[in-house]
Amino acid sequence: MKTVLIIDDDADCRRVLAAVLNQNGWQVFHAGNGDEGIELARQHRPNVVLCDLLMPRVNGFKVCVELRADNSLRHTGIVVTSGRNFDADRRAALEAGADDFLPKPVQPVELVAALARFDTNNIPPAPEKPLEVPTRISGTPRLKFWGVRGSTPAPGPDTVKYGGNTSCIEIRAKGELIILDAGTGLRLLGRQLAEEFKDQPLHLTLLLTHTHWDHIQGLPFFQPIYEPQNRIRILGYEGARHGLTNVLSSQMENPFFPITLRELPANLQIEELKEMKFTIGRVRIEACFANHPGICVGYRLFTGEASIAYFPDNEPQFMANGTDPKAALEYSQGQDRRMVAFLRGADILIMDAQYDRTEYEQHKGWGHGCLDDVVALALKAEVKKLFLFHHDPDHDDKKIAEMTDYARHLVKAQNGKLQVEAAREGLALELSGVGQTVR
Ligand SMILES: [Zn+2]
Ligand SMILES: [Zn+2]
């Protein structure tokens, strides 16, 4: 049965619209204000919501924004109605998430035509309880790099060895498939998963550090999101000004991409993390804010076989400002200690080492790491193996190899035991024998 929810503070208007829609086979729910409408939408998950714009308290724009922030309503259409036929209102309603805009008085023929496109919406049944990710991944626990580049993809003959795709790492451990970041490397991983799992339902978790382009742009090209049998959880922290769902859907909006996030066939569950310690199945995870613009974190995953710290975007040199230089210095030192404590004893550290020392002088305060500082930090935290990551798009293979040699030289000069490697696309490690490259 096709269902519509009418939200309008004008009872007469609701009655007229409902009569027309009833005659055309729609089951109609009513709400007299925005709050009630949002609640009923969540309860009934109708094919379409027909919402008035000018209502006291919660107006139609707010209703659109609220409904669009709710991932469980991503299949529900929204048509806004208004007694004021301003082009600016129409544009604002569409920007707020509406699919269409109808000026009042709405003619019955127009109404039926406008809603017709939603009567085929296939609304999947609501999940009875929050989705758990079942343990379906078997095999040797491992980590594989699918994208190692920072800022923007850098394909070409000079980046063949380390690769040009942006941040994406796959971890298989304790029956879980966990993907760290959705940079352009995610496309290659998606292709591999589609081939490996074929028609089998795939259950995985995508863990985002932040929503800069180089960490989310692979998502629209990730094959598993186009298969309805797949369950994909996306976890991350709220963006600086917008919710996570909003940020991820906006990169797939009309001018940028032909398919919206709401139209994706896979069962997508986007969750904003509130706590800094949580678990994915039996993998324990801790998060720590990175020194990077906006809301950006690093993660430490405890898989049992190994502990892996991942800070794709981070500037180890913390520069606190303030009128009191002593207080600023103390604050910076406190931040250093906090980071060292977070990384202490990690088996694997994957860290932003975008600049060499000379380049860093020009990029202080950009939120990316200087190689010397990254090595010093890894040594201080007694990390076992360091992967230089988030390679600068302007660094060719030769430059990255030189930086890796230089980092090893720094370790040697301090009699350190730290192993250093540059992260490279396609590099896979067995977690139980950290340091052994399997492929
Ligand atoms: Zn980045
Ligand atoms: Zn970033």
Coordinates of C-alpha atoms and ligand atoms in Angstrom, one line a residue:
M1 CA 0.0 0.0 0.0
K2 CA 1.4 3.4 -1.0
T3 CA 1.4 5.8 2.0
V4 CA 1.6 9.5 2.4
L5 CA 2.0 11.7 5.5
I6 CA 0.4 15.1 5.3
I7 CA 2.0 17.7 7.7
D8 CA 0.0 21.0 7.7
D9 CA -1.3 23.2 10.5
D10 CA -4.3 24.0 8.4
A11 CA -6.9 21.3 9.0
D12 CA -9.1 22.2 6.1
C13 CA -6.1 22.0 3.7
R14 CA -5.2 18.5 5.1
R15 CA -8.8 17.3 4.6
V16 CA -8.9 18.5 0.9
L17 CA -5.5 16.9 0.1
A18 CA -6.3 13.7 2.0
A19 CA -9.6 13.3 0.1
V20 CA -7.9 13.6 -3.3
L21 CA -5.1 11.2 -2.3
N22 CA -7.6 8.7 -0.8
Q23 CA -9.5 8.6 -4.1
N24 CA -6.2 7.8 -5.8
G25 CA -5.4 4.8 -3.7
W26 CA -3.1 6.5 -1.1
Q27 CA -3.2 5.6 2.6
V28 CA -3.0 8.9 4.4
F29 CA -1.6 9.9 7.8
H30 CA -2.1 13.4 9.2
A31 CA 0.0 15.6 11.4
G32 CA -1.0 19.2 12.5
N33 CA 2.5 20.4 13.2
G34 CA 6.2 19.8 12.4
D35 CA 7.1 17.9 15.6
E36 CA 4.2 15.5 15.4
G37 CA 5.0 15.1 11.6
I38 CA 8.6 14.1 12.3
E39 CA 7.5 11.6 14.9
L40 CA 4.8 10.0 12.6
A41 CA 7.3 9.9 9.7
R42 CA 9.7 7.8 11.9
Q43 CA 6.9 5.6 13.1
H44 CA 5.2 4.9 9.7
R45 CA 8.1 5.5 7.2
P46 CA 5.7 6.6 4.4
N47 CA 6.5 6.6 0.7
V48 CA 6.2 10.3 0.7
V49 CA 5.8 13.2 3.1
L50 CA 3.7 16.2 2.0
C51 CA 4.7 19.1 4.2
D52 CA 3.6 22.7 4.5
L53 CA 6.4 25.2 4.6
L54 CA 4.9 27.9 6.9
M55 CA 4.0 26.4 10.2
P56 CA 4.6 27.8 13.6
R57 CA 7.5 26.4 15.7
V58 CA 8.9 23.7 13.5
N59 CA 8.6 24.9 9.9
G60 CA 8.8 22.9 6.7
F61 CA 12.5 23.6 6.2
K62 CA 13.3 22.2 9.6
V63 CA 11.1 19.1 8.9
C64 CA 13.1 18.5 5.7
V65 CA 16.4 18.8 7.5
E66 CA 15.3 16.5 10.4
L67 CA 13.9 13.8 8.0
R68 CA 17.0 13.9 5.8
A69 CA 19.3 13.5 8.8
D70 CA 17.4 10.2 9.7
N71 CA 19.0 7.5 7.7
S72 CA 16.1 5.1 8.2
L73 CA 14.0 7.5 6.1
R74 CA 16.3 7.7 3.2
H75 CA 13.7 6.0 0.9
T76 CA 11.0 8.5 1.9
G77 CA 10.3 11.3 -0.6
I78 CA 9.4 14.8 0.6
V79 CA 7.2 17.3 -1.3
V80 CA 6.9 20.7 0.2
T81 CA 3.8 22.8 -0.2
S82 CA 3.5 26.6 0.3
G83 CA 1.1 29.4 0.0
R84 CA 4.0 31.6 -1.0
N85 CA 5.4 30.8 -4.5
F86 CA 8.8 32.3 -4.2
D87 CA 11.7 30.9 -6.2
A88 CA 14.0 31.4 -3.3
D89 CA 11.7 29.3 -1.1
R90 CA 11.6 26.6 -3.7
R91 CA 15.4 26.5 -3.9
A92 CA 15.7 26.6 -0.1
A93 CA 13.3 23.7 0.3
L94 CA 15.2 21.6 -2.3
E95 CA 18.4 22.4 -0.5
A96 CA 16.9 21.4 2.8
G97 CA 16.2 18.0 1.3
A98 CA 12.8 18.2 -0.4
D99 CA 12.3 16.4 -3.7
D100 CA 9.7 18.7 -5.0
F101 CA 7.8 22.0 -4.3
L102 CA 4.1 22.6 -5.0
P103 CA 2.6 26.1 -4.6
K104 CA -0.8 26.3 -2.9
P105 CA -3.6 26.0 -3.7
V106 CA -2.5 22.6 -5.0
Q107 CA -4.6 21.4 -7.9
P108 CA -5.7 17.7 -7.6
V109 CA -4.2 16.8 -11.0
E110 CA -0.8 18.3 -10.1
L111 CA -0.9 16.7 -6.7
V112 CA -1.5 13.2 -8.0
A113 CA 1.1 13.7 -10.7
A114 CA 3.7 15.0 -8.3
L115 CA 3.2 12.1 -5.9
A116 CA 3.1 9.4 -8.6
R117 CA 6.9 9.2 -8.8
F118 CA 7.0 8.0 -5.1
D119 CA 4.3 5.3 -5.2
T120 CA 6.9 2.8 -6.5
N121 CA 9.3 3.6 -3.7
N122 CA 10.3 0.3 -2.3
I123 CA 10.4 1.0 1.4
P124 CA 12.3 -1.8 3.1
P125 CA 10.9 -3.0 6.4
A126 CA 12.3 -1.3 9.5
P127 CA 15.0 -3.3 11.3
E128 CA 13.5 -4.8 14.4
K129 CA 16.6 -4.1 16.4
P130 CA 19.8 -2.3 15.7
L131 CA 21.9 -4.2 13.2
E132 CA 24.7 -6.2 14.6
V133 CA 27.5 -7.0 12.2
P134 CA 27.7 -10.8 12.2
T135 CA 31.0 -12.5 12.1
R136 CA 31.4 -13.8 8.6
I137 CA 35.0 -13.0 7.7
S138 CA 37.4 -15.9 8.1
G139 CA 41.0 -16.4 7.3
T140 CA 44.3 -15.0 8.6
P141 CA 44.0 -11.7 10.4
R142 CA 45.5 -9.1 8.2
L143 CA 45.9 -5.5 7.2
K144 CA 46.0 -4.3 3.6
F145 CA 46.7 -0.8 2.2
W146 CA 44.4 0.2 -0.7
G147 CA 45.1 3.9 -0.7
V148 CA 48.1 5.7 0.9
R149 CA 48.1 9.2 -0.7
G150 CA 47.2 12.4 1.0
S151 CA 45.0 15.3 -0.1
T152 CA 44.1 14.3 -3.6
P153 CA 44.7 11.3 -5.9
A154 CA 48.1 11.4 -7.7
P155 CA 48.1 8.8 -10.6
G156 CA 50.9 8.8 -13.2
P157 CA 54.1 7.1 -14.1
D158 CA 56.0 8.7 -11.2
T159 CA 53.7 7.3 -8.5
V160 CA 53.4 3.6 -9.6
K161 CA 55.4 2.0 -6.8
Y162 CA 53.6 3.6 -3.8
G163 CA 50.3 4.3 -5.6
G164 CA 48.2 7.4 -6.2
N165 CA 44.9 6.5 -4.4
T166 CA 43.9 8.3 -1.2
S167 CA 43.4 6.9 2.3
C168 CA 41.9 3.4 2.6
I169 CA 43.0 0.5 4.7
E170 CA 41.3 -2.9 5.1
I171 CA 41.6 -4.9 8.4
R172 CA 40.3 -8.4 8.8
A173 CA 40.4 -9.6 12.4
K174 CA 38.2 -11.4 14.9
G175 CA 35.6 -12.2 12.2
E176 CA 35.2 -8.5 11.3
L177 CA 35.9 -6.6 8.1
I178 CA 36.8 -3.1 9.1
I179 CA 37.7 -0.4 6.6
L180 CA 39.6 2.6 7.7
D181 CA 38.6 5.6 5.7
A182 CA 36.9 5.8 2.3
G183 CA 39.4 7.6 0.1
T184 CA 39.7 6.6 -3.6
G185 CA 41.5 3.3 -2.7
L186 CA 38.1 2.1 -1.5
R187 CA 37.1 1.6 -5.2
L188 CA 39.8 -1.1 -5.6
L189 CA 38.8 -2.8 -2.4
G190 CA 35.2 -2.8 -3.4
R191 CA 36.1 -4.5 -6.7
Q192 CA 38.1 -7.2 -4.8
L193 CA 35.2 -7.8 -2.3
A194 CA 32.6 -8.1 -5.0
E195 CA 34.7 -10.7 -6.7
E196 CA 35.6 -12.6 -3.5
F197 CA 32.0 -12.6 -2.0
K198 CA 30.0 -12.7 -5.2
D199 CA 26.4 -13.2 -4.2
Q200 CA 27.1 -13.8 -0.5
P201 CA 25.8 -11.0 1.7
L202 CA 28.7 -8.9 2.9
H203 CA 28.7 -7.3 6.3
L204 CA 31.3 -4.7 7.0
T205 CA 32.1 -1.6 9.0
L206 CA 33.6 1.6 7.6
L207 CA 35.4 3.7 10.2
L208 CA 36.0 7.3 9.2
T209 CA 38.6 9.6 10.8
H210 CA 37.1 12.7 9.3
T211 CA 35.2 13.9 6.2
H212 CA 37.9 15.7 4.1
W213 CA 37.5 14.7 0.5
D214 CA 40.6 12.4 0.4
H215 CA 38.9 10.3 3.1
I216 CA 35.3 10.0 1.7
Q217 CA 35.5 10.3 -2.1
G218 CA 35.7 6.6 -2.7
L219 CA 32.3 5.9 -1.2
P220 CA 30.2 6.5 -4.3
F221 CA 32.4 4.1 -6.2
F222 CA 32.4 1.3 -3.7
Q223 CA 30.7 -1.7 -5.4
P224 CA 29.2 -3.3 -2.3
I225 CA 26.9 -0.3 -1.7
Y226 CA 25.0 -1.2 -4.9
E227 CA 24.1 -4.7 -3.7
P228 CA 20.9 -4.9 -1.6
Q229 CA 22.0 -7.9 0.4
N230 CA 25.0 -6.1 1.9
R231 CA 25.0 -4.4 5.3
I232 CA 27.4 -1.6 5.7
R233 CA 27.9 0.4 8.9
I234 CA 29.6 3.7 8.6
L235 CA 30.9 5.1 11.8
G236 CA 32.5 8.5 12.4
Y237 CA 32.3 11.6 14.5
E238 CA 30.0 14.5 13.7
G239 CA 31.6 17.0 11.3
A240 CA 32.6 20.5 12.4
R241 CA 29.2 22.1 11.4
H242 CA 27.1 19.3 9.8
G243 CA 26.0 15.8 10.9
L244 CA 27.9 12.9 9.4
T245 CA 24.8 11.7 7.3
N246 CA 24.5 15.2 5.8
V247 CA 28.1 15.4 4.9
L248 CA 28.2 12.0 3.2
S249 CA 24.9 12.7 1.4
S250 CA 25.9 16.1 0.2
Q251 CA 28.9 14.8 -1.8
M252 CA 26.4 12.6 -3.7
E253 CA 23.8 15.4 -4.3
N254 CA 22.5 16.2 -7.8
P255 CA 25.2 18.5 -9.2
F256 CA 28.0 16.2 -8.1
F257 CA 26.8 12.7 -8.6
P258 CA 23.8 11.0 -10.4
I259 CA 22.7 8.7 -7.5
T260 CA 21.9 10.0 -4.1
L261 CA 22.9 8.3 -0.9
R262 CA 19.2 7.6 -0.2
E263 CA 18.9 5.7 -3.4
L264 CA 21.7 3.3 -2.6
P265 CA 20.4 -0.3 -2.6
A266 CA 22.6 -1.7 0.2
N267 CA 21.5 -1.5 3.8
L268 CA 23.5 1.5 5.0
Q269 CA 23.6 2.4 8.6
I270 CA 25.4 5.7 9.4
E271 CA 26.2 6.2 13.1
E272 CA 27.7 9.2 14.8
L273 CA 30.1 8.1 17.5
K274 CA 29.7 9.8 20.8
E275 CA 32.2 7.8 22.9
M276 CA 36.0 7.7 22.5
K277 CA 36.1 4.0 23.4
F278 CA 33.9 1.4 21.6
T279 CA 33.9 -2.0 20.0
I280 CA 33.2 -3.4 16.6
G281 CA 32.3 -7.0 17.3
R282 CA 35.2 -8.3 19.4
V283 CA 37.6 -5.7 18.2
R284 CA 38.2 -3.0 20.9
I285 CA 38.8 0.5 19.6
E286 CA 39.9 3.8 21.1
A287 CA 39.8 7.2 19.4
C288 CA 41.9 10.3 20.0
F289 CA 41.5 13.8 18.5
A290 CA 44.2 14.5 16.0
N291 CA 46.0 17.9 15.5
H292 CA 44.2 18.6 12.2
P293 CA 41.6 21.2 11.1
G294 CA 38.0 20.4 12.0
I295 CA 36.9 17.3 13.8
C296 CA 39.4 14.6 13.0
V297 CA 40.4 11.6 15.0
G298 CA 43.0 8.8 15.0
Y299 CA 42.1 5.3 16.1
R300 CA 43.8 2.5 17.9
L301 CA 42.4 -1.0 17.2
F302 CA 43.2 -3.9 19.5
T303 CA 42.6 -7.1 17.5
G304 CA 44.2 -9.5 19.9
E305 CA 47.0 -10.3 17.5
A306 CA 48.3 -6.8 17.2
S307 CA 47.4 -3.2 18.2
I308 CA 47.2 -0.8 15.2
A309 CA 47.2 3.0 15.5
Y310 CA 46.0 5.0 12.6
F311 CA 46.5 8.7 12.3
P312 CA 46.2 9.5 8.6
D313 CA 46.1 13.3 9.1
N314 CA 48.0 14.7 12.0
E315 CA 50.6 17.3 12.9
P316 CA 52.7 16.1 15.8
Q317 CA 54.1 19.6 16.5
F318 CA 51.4 21.1 18.5
M319 CA 51.6 24.9 18.5
A320 CA 49.5 26.4 21.2
N321 CA 48.9 30.2 21.0
G322 CA 48.1 32.6 23.7
T323 CA 49.3 35.7 25.4
D324 CA 51.1 33.6 28.1
P325 CA 54.0 31.8 26.4
K326 CA 54.6 29.6 29.5
A327 CA 51.0 28.4 29.6
A328 CA 51.1 27.8 25.8
L329 CA 54.2 25.7 26.1
E330 CA 52.8 23.7 29.0
Y331 CA 49.6 23.1 27.0
S332 CA 51.6 21.9 24.0
Q333 CA 53.7 19.6 26.2
G334 CA 50.5 18.2 27.7
Q335 CA 49.2 17.5 24.2
D336 CA 52.5 15.7 23.3
R337 CA 52.3 13.5 26.4
R338 CA 48.7 12.7 25.7
M339 CA 49.6 11.5 22.2
V340 CA 52.6 9.5 23.4
A341 CA 50.4 7.8 26.0
F342 CA 47.8 7.0 23.3
L343 CA 50.3 5.4 21.0
R344 CA 52.5 3.7 23.7
G345 CA 53.7 0.3 22.6
A346 CA 51.6 0.0 19.4
D347 CA 52.7 -2.8 17.1
I348 CA 51.8 -0.8 14.0
L349 CA 51.5 2.9 13.7
I350 CA 50.3 4.3 10.4
M351 CA 50.9 8.0 10.4
D352 CA 50.7 11.2 8.3
A353 CA 54.3 12.0 7.3
Q354 CA 53.5 14.3 4.4
Y355 CA 56.4 16.7 4.5
D356 CA 60.2 16.5 4.9
R357 CA 61.8 19.1 7.2
T358 CA 62.3 21.7 4.5
E359 CA 58.8 21.5 3.2
Y360 CA 57.4 21.5 6.7
E361 CA 58.8 25.0 7.3
Q362 CA 56.3 26.2 4.6
H363 CA 53.4 24.2 5.9
K364 CA 53.4 24.7 9.7
G365 CA 49.9 24.7 11.1
W366 CA 48.4 22.9 8.1
G367 CA 47.6 19.9 10.2
H368 CA 50.1 17.5 8.5
G369 CA 53.2 15.8 9.8
C370 CA 56.9 16.5 9.4
L371 CA 58.8 13.2 8.9
D372 CA 61.4 14.1 11.7
D373 CA 58.6 14.7 14.2
V374 CA 56.7 11.5 13.3
V375 CA 59.8 9.4 13.8
A376 CA 60.6 11.1 17.1
L377 CA 57.0 10.5 18.3
A378 CA 57.1 6.8 17.2
L379 CA 60.4 6.3 19.1
K380 CA 59.1 8.1 22.2
A381 CA 56.0 6.0 22.2
E382 CA 58.0 2.8 21.7
V383 CA 56.1 1.8 18.6
K384 CA 57.3 -1.4 16.9
K385 CA 56.6 -0.6 13.2
L386 CA 55.9 2.7 11.6
F387 CA 54.3 3.1 8.2
L388 CA 54.8 6.5 6.6
F389 CA 51.4 7.5 5.3
H390 CA 49.4 10.3 3.5
H391 CA 52.2 10.8 1.0
D392 CA 52.2 14.2 -0.5
P393 CA 50.6 14.2 -4.0
D394 CA 53.7 16.0 -5.3
H395 CA 56.1 13.3 -4.0
D396 CA 57.1 10.8 -6.6
D397 CA 58.3 7.3 -5.9
K398 CA 61.9 8.4 -5.7
K399 CA 61.2 11.1 -3.1
I400 CA 59.1 8.7 -0.9
A401 CA 62.0 6.1 -1.0
E402 CA 64.4 8.8 0.0
M403 CA 62.2 9.9 2.9
T404 CA 61.9 6.3 4.1
D405 CA 65.7 5.9 4.0
Y406 CA 66.1 9.2 5.9
A407 CA 63.6 8.0 8.5
R408 CA 65.6 4.7 9.0
H409 CA 68.7 6.8 9.3
L410 CA 67.1 8.9 12.1
V411 CA 66.1 5.7 14.0
K412 CA 69.6 4.2 13.6
A413 CA 71.2 7.4 14.9
Q414 CA 69.3 7.0 18.1
N415 CA 70.0 3.2 18.3
G416 CA 66.2 2.7 18.0
K417 CA 64.5 -0.6 17.2
L418 CA 61.7 1.0 15.3
Q419 CA 61.1 -0.5 11.8
V420 CA 60.1 2.1 9.2
E421 CA 58.4 1.5 5.9
A422 CA 56.5 3.7 3.5
A423 CA 52.8 2.5 3.1
R424 CA 52.3 1.3 -0.4
E425 CA 49.1 0.4 -2.3
G426 CA 48.6 -3.4 -2.3
L427 CA 50.9 -4.0 0.7
A428 CA 49.4 -6.6 3.0
L429 CA 50.6 -7.7 6.4
E430 CA 49.7 -10.7 8.6
L431 CA 48.7 -9.3 11.9
S432 CA 50.0 -12.3 13.9
G433 CA 53.5 -11.8 12.4
V434 CA 53.7 -8.1 12.3
G435 CA 56.3 -7.1 9.9
Q436 CA 56.0 -10.1 7.5
T437 CA 54.8 -9.0 4.2
V438 CA 52.5 -11.7 2.8
R439 CA 51.8 -10.2 -0.6
Ligands
ZN1 ZN 43.8 13.6 4.4
ZN2 ZN 42.2 16.0 6.4

